Structures are given as C-alpha cells and as structure tokens.
PDB file of C-alpha atoms in Angstrom:
ATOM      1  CA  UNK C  10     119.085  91.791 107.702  1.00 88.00           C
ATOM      2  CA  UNK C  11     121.693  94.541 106.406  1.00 88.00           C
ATOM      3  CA  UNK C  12     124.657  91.815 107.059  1.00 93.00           C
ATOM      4  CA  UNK C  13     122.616  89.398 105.100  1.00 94.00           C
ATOM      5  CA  UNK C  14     122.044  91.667 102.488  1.00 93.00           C
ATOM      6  CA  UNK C  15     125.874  92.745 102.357  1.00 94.00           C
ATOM      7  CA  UNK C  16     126.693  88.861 101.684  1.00 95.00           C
ATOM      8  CA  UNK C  17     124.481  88.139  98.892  1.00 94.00           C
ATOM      9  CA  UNK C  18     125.952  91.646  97.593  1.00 94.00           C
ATOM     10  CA  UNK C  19     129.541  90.335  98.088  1.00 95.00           C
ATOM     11  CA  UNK C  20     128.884  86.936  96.517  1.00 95.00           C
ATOM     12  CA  UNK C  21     127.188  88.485  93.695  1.00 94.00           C
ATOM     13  CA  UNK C  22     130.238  90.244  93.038  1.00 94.00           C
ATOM     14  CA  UNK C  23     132.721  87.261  93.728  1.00 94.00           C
ATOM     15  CA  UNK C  24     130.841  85.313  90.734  1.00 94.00           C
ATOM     16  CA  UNK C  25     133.006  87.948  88.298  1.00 92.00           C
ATOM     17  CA  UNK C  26     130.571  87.144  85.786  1.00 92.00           C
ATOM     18  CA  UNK C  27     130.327  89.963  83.247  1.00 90.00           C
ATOM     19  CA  UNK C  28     126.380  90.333  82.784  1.00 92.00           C
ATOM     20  CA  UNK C  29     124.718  93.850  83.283  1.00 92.00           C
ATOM     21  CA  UNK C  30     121.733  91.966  84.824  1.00 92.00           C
ATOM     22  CA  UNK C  31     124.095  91.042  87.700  1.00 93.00           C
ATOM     23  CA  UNK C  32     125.878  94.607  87.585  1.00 92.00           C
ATOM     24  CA  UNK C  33     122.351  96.080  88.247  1.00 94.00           C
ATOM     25  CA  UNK C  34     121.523  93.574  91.024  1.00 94.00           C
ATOM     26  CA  UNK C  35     124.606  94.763  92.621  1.00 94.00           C
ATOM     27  CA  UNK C  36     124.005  98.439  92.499  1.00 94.00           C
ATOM     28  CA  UNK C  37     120.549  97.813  93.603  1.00 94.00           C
ATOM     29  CA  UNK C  38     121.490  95.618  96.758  1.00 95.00           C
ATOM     30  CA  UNK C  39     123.963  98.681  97.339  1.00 93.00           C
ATOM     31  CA  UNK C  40     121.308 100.555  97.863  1.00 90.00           C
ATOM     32  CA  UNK C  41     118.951  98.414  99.827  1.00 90.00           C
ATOM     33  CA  UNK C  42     121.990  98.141 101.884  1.00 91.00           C
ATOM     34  CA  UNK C  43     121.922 102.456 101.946  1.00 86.00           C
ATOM     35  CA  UNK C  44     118.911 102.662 103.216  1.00 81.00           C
ATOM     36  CA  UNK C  45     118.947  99.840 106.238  1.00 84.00           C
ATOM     37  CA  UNK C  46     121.992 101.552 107.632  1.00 85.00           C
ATOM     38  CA  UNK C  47     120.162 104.934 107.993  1.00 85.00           C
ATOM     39  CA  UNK C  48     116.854 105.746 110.090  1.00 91.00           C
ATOM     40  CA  UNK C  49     113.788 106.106 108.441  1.00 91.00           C
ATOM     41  CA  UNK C  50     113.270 109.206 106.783  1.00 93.00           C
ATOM     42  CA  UNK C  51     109.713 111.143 107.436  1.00 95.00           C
ATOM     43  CA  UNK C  52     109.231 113.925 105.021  1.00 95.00           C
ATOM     44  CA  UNK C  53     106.261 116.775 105.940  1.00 94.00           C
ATOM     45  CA  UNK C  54     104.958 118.039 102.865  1.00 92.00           C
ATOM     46  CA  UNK C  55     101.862 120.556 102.278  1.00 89.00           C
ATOM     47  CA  UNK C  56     101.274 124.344 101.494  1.00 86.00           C
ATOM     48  CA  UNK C  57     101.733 127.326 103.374  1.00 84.00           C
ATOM     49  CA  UNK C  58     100.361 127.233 107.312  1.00 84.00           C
ATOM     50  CA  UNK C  59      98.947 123.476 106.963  1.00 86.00           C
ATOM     51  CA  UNK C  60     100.748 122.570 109.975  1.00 87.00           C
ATOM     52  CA  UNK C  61     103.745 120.877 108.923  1.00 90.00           C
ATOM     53  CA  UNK C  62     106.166 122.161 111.233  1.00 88.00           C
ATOM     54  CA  UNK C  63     103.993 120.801 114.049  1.00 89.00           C
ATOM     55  CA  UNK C  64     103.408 117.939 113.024  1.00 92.00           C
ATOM     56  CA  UNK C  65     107.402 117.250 112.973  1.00 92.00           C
ATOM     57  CA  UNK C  66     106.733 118.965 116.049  1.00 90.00           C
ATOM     58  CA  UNK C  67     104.895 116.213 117.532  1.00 91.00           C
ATOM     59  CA  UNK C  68     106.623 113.536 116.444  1.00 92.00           C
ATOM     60  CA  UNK C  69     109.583 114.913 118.025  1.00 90.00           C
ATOM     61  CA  UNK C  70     107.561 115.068 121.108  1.00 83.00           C
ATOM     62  CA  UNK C  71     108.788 117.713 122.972  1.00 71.00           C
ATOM     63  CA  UNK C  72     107.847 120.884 121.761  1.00 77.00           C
ATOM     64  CA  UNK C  73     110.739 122.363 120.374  1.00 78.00           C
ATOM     65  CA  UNK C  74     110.301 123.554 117.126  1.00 78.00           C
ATOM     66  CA  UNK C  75     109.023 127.205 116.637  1.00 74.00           C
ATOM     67  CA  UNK C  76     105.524 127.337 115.116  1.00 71.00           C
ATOM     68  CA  UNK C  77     103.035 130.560 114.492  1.00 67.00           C
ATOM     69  CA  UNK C  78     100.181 131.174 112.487  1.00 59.00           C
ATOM     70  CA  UNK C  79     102.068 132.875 110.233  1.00 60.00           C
ATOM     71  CA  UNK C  80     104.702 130.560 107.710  1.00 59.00           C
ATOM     72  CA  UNK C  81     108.082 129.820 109.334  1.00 68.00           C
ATOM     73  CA  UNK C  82     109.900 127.333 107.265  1.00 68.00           C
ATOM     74  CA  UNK C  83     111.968 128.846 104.747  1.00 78.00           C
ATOM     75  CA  UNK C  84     114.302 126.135 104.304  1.00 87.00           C
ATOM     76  CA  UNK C  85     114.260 122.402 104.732  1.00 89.00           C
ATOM     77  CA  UNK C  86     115.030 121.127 108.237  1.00 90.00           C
ATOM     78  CA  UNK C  87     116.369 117.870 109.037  1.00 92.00           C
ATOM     79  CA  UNK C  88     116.053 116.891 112.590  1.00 94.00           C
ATOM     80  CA  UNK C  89     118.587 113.850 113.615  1.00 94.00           C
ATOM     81  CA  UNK C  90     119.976 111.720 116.161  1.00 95.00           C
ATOM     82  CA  UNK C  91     123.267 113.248 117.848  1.00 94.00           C
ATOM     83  CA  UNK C  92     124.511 112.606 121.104  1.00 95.00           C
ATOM     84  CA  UNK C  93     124.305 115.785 122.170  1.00 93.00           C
ATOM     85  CA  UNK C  94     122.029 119.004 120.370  1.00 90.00           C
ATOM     86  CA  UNK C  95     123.564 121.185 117.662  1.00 90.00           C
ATOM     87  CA  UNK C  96     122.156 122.612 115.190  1.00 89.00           C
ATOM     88  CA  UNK C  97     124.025 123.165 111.745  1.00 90.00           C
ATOM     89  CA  UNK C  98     123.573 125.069 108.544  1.00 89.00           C
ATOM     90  CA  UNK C  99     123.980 123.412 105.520  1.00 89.00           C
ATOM     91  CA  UNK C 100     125.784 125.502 102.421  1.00 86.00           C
ATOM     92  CA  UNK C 101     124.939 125.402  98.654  1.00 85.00           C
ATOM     93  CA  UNK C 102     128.411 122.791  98.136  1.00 86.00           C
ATOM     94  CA  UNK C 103     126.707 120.558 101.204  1.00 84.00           C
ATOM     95  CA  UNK C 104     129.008 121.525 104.039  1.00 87.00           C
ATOM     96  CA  UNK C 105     127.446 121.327 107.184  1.00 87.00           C
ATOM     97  CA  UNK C 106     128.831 124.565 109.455  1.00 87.00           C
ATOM     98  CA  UNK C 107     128.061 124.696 113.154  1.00 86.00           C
ATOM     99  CA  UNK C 108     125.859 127.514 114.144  1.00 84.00           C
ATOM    100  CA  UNK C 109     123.640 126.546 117.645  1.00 70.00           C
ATOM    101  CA  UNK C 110     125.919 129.445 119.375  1.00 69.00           C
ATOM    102  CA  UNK C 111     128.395 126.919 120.181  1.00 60.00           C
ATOM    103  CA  UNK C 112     132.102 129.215 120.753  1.00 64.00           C
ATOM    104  CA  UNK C 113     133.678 127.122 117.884  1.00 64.00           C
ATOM    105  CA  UNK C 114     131.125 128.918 115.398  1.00 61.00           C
ATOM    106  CA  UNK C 115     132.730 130.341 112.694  1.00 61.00           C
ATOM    107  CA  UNK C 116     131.279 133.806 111.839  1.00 57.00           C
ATOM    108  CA  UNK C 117     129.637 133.655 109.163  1.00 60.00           C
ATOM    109  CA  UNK C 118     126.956 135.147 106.483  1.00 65.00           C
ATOM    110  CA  UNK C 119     126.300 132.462 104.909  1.00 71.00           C
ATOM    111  CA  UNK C 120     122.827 132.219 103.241  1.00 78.00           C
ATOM    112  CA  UNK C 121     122.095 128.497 103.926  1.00 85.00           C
ATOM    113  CA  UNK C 122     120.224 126.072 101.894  1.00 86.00           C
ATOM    114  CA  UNK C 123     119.305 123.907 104.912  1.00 88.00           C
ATOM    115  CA  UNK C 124     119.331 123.237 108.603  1.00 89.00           C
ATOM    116  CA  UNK C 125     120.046 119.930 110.502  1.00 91.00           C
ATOM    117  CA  UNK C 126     118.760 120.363 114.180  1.00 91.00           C
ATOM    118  CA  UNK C 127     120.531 117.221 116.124  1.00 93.00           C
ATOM    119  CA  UNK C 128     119.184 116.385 119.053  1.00 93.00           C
ATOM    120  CA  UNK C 129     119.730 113.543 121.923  1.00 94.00           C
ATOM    121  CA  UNK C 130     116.503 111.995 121.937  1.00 93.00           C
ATOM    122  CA  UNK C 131     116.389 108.531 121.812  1.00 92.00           C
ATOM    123  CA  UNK C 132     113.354 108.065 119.197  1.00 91.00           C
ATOM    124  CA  UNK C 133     115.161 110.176 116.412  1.00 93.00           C
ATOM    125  CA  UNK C 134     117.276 106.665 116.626  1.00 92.00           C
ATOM    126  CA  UNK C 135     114.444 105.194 114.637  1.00 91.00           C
ATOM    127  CA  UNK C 136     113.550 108.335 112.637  1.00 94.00           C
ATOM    128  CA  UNK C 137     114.694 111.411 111.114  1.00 94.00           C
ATOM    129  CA  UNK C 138     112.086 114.107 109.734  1.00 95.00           C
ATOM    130  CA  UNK C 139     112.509 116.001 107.341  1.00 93.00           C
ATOM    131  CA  UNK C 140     110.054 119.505 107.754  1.00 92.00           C
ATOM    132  CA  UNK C 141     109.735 121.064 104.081  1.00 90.00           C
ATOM    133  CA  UNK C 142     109.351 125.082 103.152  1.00 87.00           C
ATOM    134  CA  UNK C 143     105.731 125.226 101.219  1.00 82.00           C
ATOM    135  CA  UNK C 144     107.904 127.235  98.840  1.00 74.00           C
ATOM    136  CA  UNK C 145     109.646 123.898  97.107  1.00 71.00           C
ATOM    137  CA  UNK C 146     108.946 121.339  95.172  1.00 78.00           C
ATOM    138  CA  UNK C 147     107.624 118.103  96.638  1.00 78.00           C
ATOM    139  CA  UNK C 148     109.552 115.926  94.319  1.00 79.00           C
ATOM    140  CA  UNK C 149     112.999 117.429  95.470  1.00 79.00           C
ATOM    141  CA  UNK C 150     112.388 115.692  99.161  1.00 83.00           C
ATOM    142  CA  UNK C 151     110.348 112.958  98.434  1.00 85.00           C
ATOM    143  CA  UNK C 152     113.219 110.569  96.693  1.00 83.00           C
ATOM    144  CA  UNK C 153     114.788 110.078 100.070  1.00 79.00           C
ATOM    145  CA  UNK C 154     111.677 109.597 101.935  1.00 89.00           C
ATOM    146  CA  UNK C 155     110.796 106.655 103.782  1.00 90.00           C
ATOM    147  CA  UNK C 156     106.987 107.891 104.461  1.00 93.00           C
ATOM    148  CA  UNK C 157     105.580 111.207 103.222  1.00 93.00           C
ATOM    149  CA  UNK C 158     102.979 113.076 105.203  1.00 94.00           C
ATOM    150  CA  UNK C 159     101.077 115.381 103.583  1.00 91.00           C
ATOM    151  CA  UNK C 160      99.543 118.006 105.812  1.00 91.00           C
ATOM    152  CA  UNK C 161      96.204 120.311 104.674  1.00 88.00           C
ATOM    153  CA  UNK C 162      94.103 122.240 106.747  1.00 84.00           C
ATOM    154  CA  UNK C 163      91.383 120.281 108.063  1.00 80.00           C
ATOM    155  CA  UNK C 164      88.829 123.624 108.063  1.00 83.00           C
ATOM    156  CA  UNK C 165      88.935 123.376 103.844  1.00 79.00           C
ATOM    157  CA  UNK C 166      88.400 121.048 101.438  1.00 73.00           C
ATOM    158  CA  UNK C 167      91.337 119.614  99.066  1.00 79.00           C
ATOM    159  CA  UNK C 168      92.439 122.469  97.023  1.00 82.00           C
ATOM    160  CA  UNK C 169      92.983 123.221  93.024  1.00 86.00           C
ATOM    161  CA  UNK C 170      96.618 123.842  94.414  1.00 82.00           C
ATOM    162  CA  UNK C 171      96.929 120.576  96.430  1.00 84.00           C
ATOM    163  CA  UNK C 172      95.382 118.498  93.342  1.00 82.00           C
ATOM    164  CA  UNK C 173      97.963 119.675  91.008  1.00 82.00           C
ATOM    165  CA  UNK C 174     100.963 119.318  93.118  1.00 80.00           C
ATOM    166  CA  UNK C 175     100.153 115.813  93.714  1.00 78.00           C
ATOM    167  CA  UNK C 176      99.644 115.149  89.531  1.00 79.00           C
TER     168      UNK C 176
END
C-alpha cells in the first residue's frame, strides 16, 4: 500500500500542473505516506494514578515498566522497536542522548523532556506507545496518535476534571 501510495504521489507531481488543489493532494499523500512507514502509535492518556503506565505495561507484555500507587510518570515515554534495549533521554532541541548505563554514556545533567525505552520485542514492530505524565496536556500527544486510550479509575465515576479535559 505505501509503494502504491508513493506512485500516485510521484505522478501527481510529474503532471507539473500549477493548481494548489493538486499541491495540497501532494502534501497530504506525503503524509499518508508518513504515517504507513512508521508503527502505530498508542498514546495512554488519563489523570494522576489511573493506571496508565500499566496499561503500556501490559501491552508491552512483560512487566517492565515501574508502576506504584503513588504517580511515576513525569515525562512522556516512548517505548520502540530496537534491536537491542536502550533507553535514551530526549533534550529540549530533540537530541536523543544514550543513558541505559551503557559505557558510551556521556555524563550528563541534563534535565530531559522525554524518554524513549527501545526494546527487542517483536510486537513493538507493530506498535509504539506512548505513556503520558498526568501533568500535560492531552492535545500535545494526541496529534501523532494512532489510537488514544484513556485510562480512569474504575472505583469512581467520570470526573468534573476528566469532563473538561476531554471538551
């Protein structure tokens, strides 16, 4: 499908015709094309201690993410596909920096705006999920998202605070 979308991209572009109709088909292909070359993205959203983190928890499947009763996430983690684990910080410019304890580490004090945990499980192939702090705003994670979870506590009912985020 993405090589089939690439050619009607290319031969869009070929035509040379000078209409901004067919400029935004093009961008908009280019983007269709974006998103079939990446894994679905699964973004955990909710407020404090709803369970998000394990949820991405088990739909990694094998218990590796660090989850308490009292709120973890501070920043967003991105858990990929990689051949082998590592897990990265990710700096206010986007750099990603090494820091899994790997000797190559630089030292650094970095305060870091994300973390990508890679890991070489063969379902993260197919997905990538992002777990969100309770602490941002939904609509800075959800533009990327393939499928949005939403995560409350099932012992109380929808909240004044859940409503409103949602509107």
């Amino acid at each position: 499908f993405l090589r089939r979308v690439r050619g009607a991209r290319e031969r869009l572009v070929a035509t040379n015709i000078n209409d901004p109709a067919l400029t935004y088909c093009v961008a908009g292909l280019g983007r269709v094309e974006d998103a079939l070359r990446r894994p679905l993205r699964v973004v955990i959203l909710g407020e404090y201690n709803s369970g998000k983190t394990s949820v991405a928890d088990l739909l990694i499947g094998n218990g590796l993410l660090p989850t308490s009763v009292v709120s973890n996430t501070r920043v967003p983690v991105l858990i990929t596909h990689a051949a082998s684990a590592a897990v990265f910080g990710i700096d206010r410019q986007g750099t990603r920096i090494r820091v899994d304890g790997d000797e190559t580490d630089p030292l650094t004090d970095i305060t870091f705006q994300a973390l990508q945990i890679a890991l070489p499980l063969e379902r993260l192939r197919r997905y990538q999920i992002l777990d969100t702090p309770s602490s941002g705003s939904p609509s800075a994670f959800v533009g990327d998202a393939d499928i949005v979870i939403w995560c409350t506590v099932s012992t109380r009912a929808w909240t004044e605070s859940e409503r409103a985020t949602w509107l």
